[in-house]
Short mmCIF file of C-alpha atoms in Angstrom, two decimals:
data_model
loop_
_atom_site.label_atom_id
_atom_site.label_comp_id
_atom_site.label_asym_id
_atom_site.label_seq_id
_atom_site.Cartn_x
_atom_site.Cartn_y
_atom_site.Cartn_z
CA MET A 1458 26.81 3.25 -0.15
CA PHE A 1459 24.54 1.09 1.95
CA PRO A 1460 26.29 -0.61 4.89
CA LYS A 1461 27.82 -3.98 4.21
CA LYS A 1462 25.28 -6.78 4.33
CA PRO A 1463 25.63 -9.09 7.31
CA THR A 1464 26.72 -12.66 7.00
CA ASP A 1465 24.11 -15.43 7.08
CA SER A 1466 24.67 -15.88 10.79
CA SER A 1467 23.59 -12.30 11.48
CA THR A 1468 20.48 -12.13 9.30
CA THR A 1469 18.43 -13.12 12.33
CA HIS A 1470 19.56 -9.94 14.09
CA GLN A 1471 16.09 -9.15 15.39
CA HIS A 1472 16.03 -12.47 17.26
CA SER A 1473 19.54 -12.28 18.75
CA PHE A 1474 20.54 -10.24 21.78
CA ASP A 1475 23.65 -8.11 22.03
CA GLU A 1476 24.21 -7.21 25.69
CA SER A 1477 26.72 -4.44 25.09
CA ARG A 1478 24.46 -2.79 22.54
CA TRP A 1479 21.52 -3.01 24.93
CA VAL A 1480 23.53 -1.37 27.72
CA ASN A 1481 24.68 1.36 25.35
CA ASN A 1482 21.10 2.08 24.25
CA VAL A 1483 19.87 2.18 27.86
CA ARG A 1484 22.66 4.59 28.77
CA LYS A 1485 21.75 6.87 25.85
CA SER A 1486 18.06 6.73 26.76
CA LEU A 1487 18.74 7.74 30.36
CA ASP A 1488 20.98 10.59 29.24
CA ALA A 1489 18.31 11.77 26.80
CA GLU A 1490 15.82 12.27 29.66
CA LEU A 1491 17.97 15.16 30.88
CA GLU A 1492 17.58 17.02 27.62
CA GLU A 1493 15.02 19.72 26.90
CA HIS A 1494 12.68 17.27 25.14
CA PRO A 1495 12.39 14.06 27.22
CA LEU A 1496 11.69 10.72 25.56
CA GLU A 1497 8.26 10.59 27.18
CA GLN A 1498 7.20 13.18 24.60
CA VAL A 1499 8.21 10.87 21.73
CA ALA A 1500 5.13 8.78 20.97
CA VAL A 1501 5.54 5.25 19.66
CA SER A 1502 4.20 5.51 16.12
CA ILE A 1503 5.62 2.50 14.26
CA PHE A 1504 4.07 -0.71 15.51
CA THR A 1505 4.50 -4.38 14.79
CA VAL A 1506 1.54 -6.49 13.69
CA PRO A 1507 0.02 -8.46 16.63
CA LYS A 1508 1.13 -12.09 16.79
CA ALA A 1509 -2.48 -13.31 16.59
CA LEU A 1510 -2.80 -11.71 13.14
CA MET A 1511 0.65 -12.81 11.99
CA CYS A 1512 -0.32 -16.40 12.71
CA THR A 1513 -3.34 -16.22 10.40
CA HIS A 1514 -1.40 -15.28 7.26
CA ARG A 1515 2.16 -14.10 7.79
CA ASP A 1516 2.76 -13.05 4.17
CA SER A 1517 -0.13 -10.56 4.33
CA TYR A 1518 1.62 -8.58 7.05
CA THR A 1519 5.26 -8.70 6.00
CA PRO A 1520 6.94 -6.94 3.04
CA GLN A 1521 7.27 -9.24 0.05
CA ARG A 1522 9.43 -7.06 -2.19
CA VAL A 1523 10.90 -4.07 -0.41
CA SER A 1524 11.45 -2.87 3.14
CA VAL A 1525 11.41 0.66 4.49
CA GLY A 1526 12.94 1.13 7.91
CA PRO A 1527 14.82 -1.25 10.19
CA TYR A 1528 12.27 -4.00 10.89
CA HIS A 1529 12.84 -6.06 7.72
CA CYS A 1530 15.75 -4.37 5.95
CA LEU A 1531 18.35 -7.13 6.32
CA LYS A 1532 16.18 -10.05 5.26
CA PRO A 1533 17.87 -11.87 2.36
CA GLU A 1534 14.63 -12.27 0.39
CA LEU A 1535 14.34 -8.47 0.11
CA HIS A 1536 17.91 -7.79 -1.07
CA GLU A 1537 16.91 -7.81 -4.76
CA THR A 1538 15.03 -4.53 -4.51
CA GLU A 1539 17.83 -2.89 -2.48
CA ARG A 1540 19.47 -2.14 -5.84
CA TYR A 1541 16.40 -0.18 -6.87
CA LYS A 1542 16.45 1.75 -3.59
CA LEU A 1543 20.11 2.64 -4.05
CA THR A 1544 19.47 3.79 -7.62
CA ILE A 1545 16.72 6.10 -6.38
CA ALA A 1546 18.93 7.33 -3.50
CA ARG A 1547 21.72 8.18 -5.96
CA LYS A 1548 19.21 10.08 -8.07
CA PHE A 1549 18.16 12.04 -4.99
CA ARG A 1550 21.82 12.84 -4.24
CA ASN A 1551 22.54 13.90 -7.81
CA ASN A 1552 19.50 16.18 -7.89
CA SER A 1553 20.80 17.96 -4.77
CA LYS A 1554 24.23 19.31 -5.71
CA SER A 1555 25.38 20.10 -2.17
CA PHE A 1556 23.91 16.98 -0.57
CA ARG A 1557 26.14 14.22 0.87
CA PHE A 1558 24.81 11.13 2.62
CA HIS A 1559 27.63 11.22 5.17
CA ASP A 1560 26.47 14.69 6.23
CA LEU A 1561 22.90 13.45 6.67
CA VAL A 1562 24.07 10.50 8.77
CA GLU A 1563 26.05 12.86 11.00
CA LYS A 1564 22.99 15.07 11.51
CA LEU A 1565 20.88 12.02 12.36
CA GLN A 1566 23.28 11.00 15.14
CA SER A 1567 21.74 13.52 17.54
CA LEU A 1568 18.31 12.01 16.83
CA GLU A 1569 19.23 8.35 17.16
CA VAL A 1570 17.62 7.81 20.57
CA LYS A 1571 14.41 9.52 19.47
CA ILE A 1572 14.34 7.48 16.26
CA ARG A 1573 14.54 4.27 18.27
CA ALA A 1574 11.82 5.55 20.63
CA CYS A 1575 9.37 5.80 17.71
CA TYR A 1576 9.50 2.04 17.22
CA HIS A 1577 7.34 -0.37 19.17
CA LYS A 1578 9.85 -3.20 18.79
CA TYR A 1579 13.43 -3.14 20.07
CA ILE A 1580 15.83 -2.48 17.17
CA ALA A 1581 18.90 -4.68 17.49
CA LEU A 1582 21.05 -2.66 15.10
CA ASN A 1583 24.14 -0.64 15.88
CA GLU A 1584 24.06 3.15 15.53
CA GLU A 1585 25.82 3.39 12.17
CA THR A 1586 23.65 0.74 10.50
CA LEU A 1587 20.41 2.25 11.77
CA LEU A 1588 21.33 5.78 10.67
CA TRP A 1589 22.44 4.68 7.21
CA ILE A 1590 19.15 2.81 6.79
CA MET A 1591 17.28 5.98 7.73
CA ALA A 1592 19.35 8.12 5.35
CA ILE A 1593 18.95 5.80 2.36
CA ASP A 1594 15.28 5.00 2.98
CA SER A 1595 14.23 8.61 3.56
CA SER A 1596 15.82 9.81 0.31
CA PHE A 1597 14.34 6.80 -1.49
CA LEU A 1598 10.85 7.62 -0.17
CA ILE A 1599 11.06 11.26 -1.24
CA GLU A 1600 11.98 10.33 -4.83
CA PHE A 1601 9.53 7.43 -4.89
CA LEU A 1602 6.61 9.63 -3.77
CA LYS A 1603 7.53 12.29 -6.34
CA VAL A 1604 7.04 9.68 -9.06
CA TYR A 1605 3.93 8.23 -7.41
CA TYR A 1606 2.21 11.62 -7.29
CA GLY A 1607 3.30 12.65 -10.76
CA PHE A 1608 6.13 15.07 -9.96
CA GLY A 1609 8.86 12.81 -11.29
CA LYS A 1610 9.43 10.51 -14.25
CA VAL A 1611 10.10 6.79 -14.35
CA GLU A 1612 12.55 6.84 -17.21
CA THR A 1613 13.28 3.20 -18.08
CA LEU A 1614 11.51 -0.15 -18.20
CA ILE A 1615 13.76 -1.44 -15.42
CA ASN A 1616 12.82 1.47 -13.20
CA ARG A 1617 9.17 1.09 -14.15
CA VAL A 1618 9.16 -2.57 -13.18
CA GLY A 1619 11.03 -1.75 -9.97
CA HIS A 1620 8.54 0.98 -9.10
CA ASN A 1621 5.62 -1.37 -9.68
CA GLU A 1622 7.29 -4.08 -7.60
CA ILE A 1623 7.22 -1.74 -4.63
CA LEU A 1624 3.66 -0.57 -5.26
CA ARG A 1625 2.55 -4.20 -5.08
CA ASP A 1626 3.42 -4.11 -1.40
CA ASP A 1627 1.09 -1.15 -0.87
CA PRO A 1628 -2.69 -1.40 -1.34
CA LYS A 1629 -2.78 1.57 1.09
CA THR A 1630 -3.84 -0.61 4.04
CA GLU A 1631 -0.69 0.35 6.01
CA ASN A 1632 -0.53 -3.04 7.79
CA ASN A 1633 -3.73 -1.96 9.58
CA PRO A 1634 -6.15 -4.92 9.88
CA TYR A 1635 -9.17 -2.59 9.82
CA LEU A 1636 -8.09 -1.11 6.49
CA GLY A 1637 -7.04 -4.53 5.21
CA PHE A 1638 -10.41 -6.17 5.82
CA ILE A 1639 -12.31 -3.14 4.47
CA TYR A 1640 -10.15 -3.17 1.34
CA THR A 1641 -10.65 -6.91 0.74
CA SER A 1642 -14.41 -6.67 1.34
CA PHE A 1643 -14.63 -4.06 -1.42
CA GLN A 1644 -12.09 -5.70 -3.71
CA GLU A 1645 -13.65 -9.18 -3.52
CA ARG A 1646 -17.10 -7.83 -4.38
CA ALA A 1647 -15.61 -5.86 -7.27
CA THR A 1648 -13.93 -8.96 -8.72
CA PHE A 1649 -17.15 -10.96 -8.20
CA ILE A 1650 -19.01 -8.37 -10.28
CA SER A 1651 -16.37 -8.03 -13.00
CA HIS A 1652 -15.90 -11.79 -13.49
CA GLY A 1653 -19.68 -12.28 -13.50
CA ASN A 1654 -20.09 -9.63 -16.19
CA THR A 1655 -17.24 -11.15 -18.21
CA ALA A 1656 -18.96 -14.54 -17.97
CA ARG A 1657 -22.21 -13.07 -19.34
CA HIS A 1658 -20.37 -11.39 -22.22
CA ALA A 1659 -18.60 -14.65 -23.06
CA LYS A 1660 -21.86 -16.62 -23.01
CA ASP A 1661 -23.63 -14.07 -25.21
CA LEU A 1662 -20.76 -14.29 -27.73
CA GLY A 1663 -20.78 -18.10 -27.78
CA ASP A 1664 -17.64 -18.88 -25.71
CA LEU A 1665 -19.24 -21.23 -23.19
CA LYS A 1666 -15.93 -22.51 -21.78
CA LEU A 1667 -14.72 -19.00 -20.95
CA ALA A 1668 -18.13 -18.24 -19.47
CA GLN A 1669 -17.84 -21.32 -17.25
CA ILE A 1670 -14.32 -20.38 -16.10
CA CYS A 1671 -15.28 -16.79 -15.27
CA GLY A 1672 -18.47 -17.96 -13.56
CA THR A 1673 -16.46 -20.30 -11.33
CA ILE A 1674 -14.05 -17.51 -10.41
CA ALA A 1675 -16.96 -15.16 -9.68
CA ALA A 1676 -18.47 -17.73 -7.31
CA ASP A 1677 -15.15 -18.03 -5.45
CA GLU A 1678 -14.88 -14.25 -5.18
CA LYS A 1679 -18.41 -14.12 -3.76
CA ARG A 1680 -17.44 -16.56 -1.00
CA HIS A 1681 -14.38 -14.45 -0.21
CA GLU A 1682 -16.56 -11.32 -0.09
CA THR A 1683 -18.95 -12.99 2.34
CA ALA A 1684 -16.11 -13.92 4.69
CA TYR A 1685 -14.48 -10.48 4.73
CA THR A 1686 -17.74 -8.53 5.09
CA LYS A 1687 -18.63 -10.66 8.12
CA ILE A 1688 -15.27 -9.82 9.69
CA VAL A 1689 -15.84 -6.08 9.17
CA GLU A 1690 -19.38 -6.47 10.50
CA LYS A 1691 -17.87 -7.85 13.70
CA LEU A 1692 -15.37 -4.99 13.82
CA PHE A 1693 -18.27 -2.53 13.72
CA GLU A 1694 -19.85 -4.39 16.65
CA ILE A 1695 -16.78 -4.19 18.88
CA ASP A 1696 -15.25 -0.88 17.71
CA ALA A 1697 -17.70 1.15 15.65
CA ASP A 1698 -15.69 4.37 15.92
CA GLY A 1699 -12.37 2.86 14.83
CA THR A 1700 -14.01 0.95 11.98
CA ILE A 1701 -15.95 3.90 10.53
CA LEU A 1702 -12.78 6.00 10.66
CA GLY A 1703 -10.98 3.20 8.80
CA LEU A 1704 -13.74 2.97 6.20
CA ALA A 1705 -13.68 6.72 5.59
CA ASP A 1706 -9.88 6.69 5.37
CA MET A 1707 -9.94 3.83 2.85
CA MET A 1708 -12.55 5.55 0.68
CA LYS A 1709 -10.65 8.84 0.71
CA LYS A 1710 -7.62 7.00 -0.65
CA LYS A 1711 -9.89 5.26 -3.20
CA ILE A 1712 -9.96 1.50 -3.66
CA SER A 1713 -7.50 0.54 -6.40
CA MET A 1714 -7.78 -2.92 -7.88
CA PRO A 1715 -4.54 -4.96 -7.90
CA ALA A 1716 -4.64 -4.82 -11.72
CA HIS A 1717 -3.70 -1.13 -11.61
CA LEU A 1718 -0.10 -2.35 -11.56
CA MET A 1719 -0.34 -4.16 -14.90
CA TYR A 1720 2.42 -3.30 -17.35
CA ASP A 1721 3.37 -4.91 -20.66
CA GLY A 1722 6.65 -3.08 -21.19
CA GLN A 1723 5.08 -0.84 -23.84
CA ASP A 1724 2.09 1.16 -22.63
CA ASP A 1725 2.75 3.35 -19.58
CA ASN A 1726 -1.02 3.96 -19.29
CA LEU A 1727 -2.06 0.34 -19.78
CA PHE A 1728 -4.42 0.08 -16.81
CA GLU A 1729 -6.06 3.39 -17.65
CA HIS A 1730 -6.75 2.16 -21.19
CA PHE A 1731 -7.83 -1.27 -19.97
CA SER A 1732 -10.25 0.17 -17.38
CA THR A 1733 -11.70 2.54 -19.99
CA VAL A 1734 -12.50 -0.43 -22.23
CA ALA A 1735 -13.95 -2.33 -19.25
CA GLN A 1736 -16.09 0.71 -18.41
CA ARG A 1737 -17.35 1.00 -22.00
CA LEU A 1738 -18.22 -2.73 -22.18
CA GLY A 1739 -19.89 -2.73 -18.78
CA VAL A 1740 -17.44 -5.23 -17.26
CA TYR A 1741 -16.59 -2.96 -14.32
CA THR A 1742 -17.76 0.63 -14.16
CA ALA A 1743 -17.77 3.66 -11.89
CA LYS A 1744 -21.44 2.85 -11.27
CA ASP A 1745 -20.34 -0.54 -9.94
CA TYR A 1746 -17.87 1.24 -7.64
CA ALA A 1747 -20.65 3.42 -6.20
CA ASP A 1748 -23.02 0.44 -5.98
CA ILE A 1749 -20.46 -1.60 -4.04
CA LEU A 1750 -19.95 1.18 -1.50
CA GLU A 1751 -23.73 1.62 -1.18
CA PHE A 1752 -24.10 -2.15 -0.67
CA LEU A 1753 -21.44 -2.20 2.07
CA VAL A 1754 -22.90 0.84 3.82
CA GLU A 1755 -26.23 -0.97 3.99
CA ARG A 1756 -24.64 -4.34 4.84
CA TRP A 1757 -22.77 -2.85 7.81
CA ASN A 1758 -25.64 -0.55 8.89
CA VAL A 1759 -23.33 2.45 8.66
CA GLU A 1760 -26.16 5.00 8.56
CA THR A 1761 -27.56 3.84 11.93
CA LEU A 1762 -24.29 3.65 13.87
CA SER A 1763 -24.51 5.31 17.28
CA GLY A 1764 -22.13 6.23 20.10
CA LEU A 1765 -19.58 7.68 17.70
CA SER A 1766 -17.05 10.41 18.48
CA SER A 1767 -17.26 13.74 16.65
CA GLU A 1768 -14.65 12.47 14.18
CA GLY A 1769 -16.65 9.26 13.81
CA HIS A 1770 -19.82 11.21 12.95
CA LYS A 1771 -17.90 13.18 10.31
CA ALA A 1772 -16.60 9.93 8.83
CA GLN A 1773 -20.13 8.48 8.88
CA ASP A 1774 -21.55 11.48 6.99
CA PHE A 1775 -18.70 11.35 4.46
CA VAL A 1776 -19.13 7.65 3.70
CA CYS A 1777 -22.93 7.73 3.50
CA GLY A 1778 -22.89 10.69 1.09
CA LEU A 1779 -20.09 9.36 -1.10
CA PRO A 1780 -22.04 7.06 -3.50
CA ALA A 1781 -24.19 9.95 -4.73
CA ARG A 1782 -21.11 12.14 -5.20
CA ILE A 1783 -19.34 9.40 -7.17
CA ARG A 1784 -22.32 9.04 -9.52
CA LYS A 1785 -22.47 12.78 -10.20
CA ILE A 1786 -18.74 12.92 -10.93
CA GLU A 1787 -19.04 9.89 -13.19
CA GLU A 1788 -21.82 11.47 -15.24
CA ARG A 1789 -19.58 14.44 -16.03
CA ALA A 1790 -16.57 12.17 -16.67
CA GLN A 1791 -18.50 10.04 -19.16
CA GLY A 1792 -19.26 13.10 -21.27
CA ARG A 1793 -15.58 14.06 -21.40
CA ALA A 1794 -14.55 10.45 -22.11
CA LYS A 1795 -16.75 10.25 -25.21
CA GLU A 1796 -15.10 13.36 -26.63
CA ALA A 1797 -11.57 12.04 -25.93
CA ALA A 1798 -12.18 8.44 -27.13
CA LYS A 1799 -9.41 6.95 -29.29
CA ASN A 1800 -8.17 3.59 -30.53
CA VAL A 1801 -5.44 2.01 -28.39
CA PRO A 1802 -3.39 -1.13 -29.24
CA PHE A 1803 -3.18 -3.94 -26.66
CA SER A 1804 -0.08 -6.12 -26.83
CA TRP A 1805 -1.75 -9.26 -25.42
CA ILE A 1806 -4.11 -9.40 -28.42
CA PHE A 1807 -1.21 -8.96 -30.85
CA GLY A 1808 -1.44 -5.18 -31.10
CA ARG A 1809 -5.10 -5.08 -32.10
CA GLU A 1810 -6.56 -1.61 -31.55
CA ILE A 1811 -9.57 -1.23 -29.29
CA ARG A 1812 -11.62 1.91 -28.76
CA ALA A 1813 -10.79 3.38 -25.34
#
């Protein structure tokens, strides 16, 4: 089982200082330098978000539903999803007949110093707690990713909701401000377009109040888009190479709208069906996706960037050629979609079937 939760007085463990633990960690670190692989070869790879960014909007850079690793694991507000993590960890154990968590923790003991060295921030946890966190979280991630990439099955509504809760913490921006601002620039323009198209549909069908509401939302989204695109424009000015690499990385992952997590407790493919209807009605289409990328490429002068590294040039070529590739893929996909069209019920309109 997961180690016993600390009392309220210890939940601020990252802000307290345990002298004996610090001395013990220093002693282990110095001893580790005598080994075959010195700590200097262990690169720091898990960073904290800079304070300047945390001050702008703390909730955007801290887990809201689940933690992975030692930075946030003991925060009381995240305890609810610990049950889900333990359920997944038990599933991992049960699927591996000879596996025991105690054995994994024992094997991790020899790596404790190197584990700590990977973190940018000092980890004020004792050895046992840290290693159990690593054992539980690693098994949880393996099972979680199996489901995410389609190799596993989310069997119950509770698990489905739990899985989606965790996905809400991950728009694939990895707490990287470059990826975050690129994602929001794209996402805000997409919602501006979709709400604007919904407003036009509503007006054409005589629902002027709905048209007014959607038009107001679209205008807000446009202002958000303007703000975020200006930020990314500045990023290109001060770090063109890092920003183009971030843009290429984000586009390779694909921009998923937050609505991809929608679930009504009935349809496991709800967003797929919803987006198909939106595509057919012209609310938000693959053409819009390609148009948005083309717009941003032009807005940020991506084609004329200079002084890039070899990796930066590759990223530049990838991004600039992507809109045309998306359109070609979409043309083929539309043909297949027409052949596979079917009626699908939507619970929020009382089970009425819509062609999707």
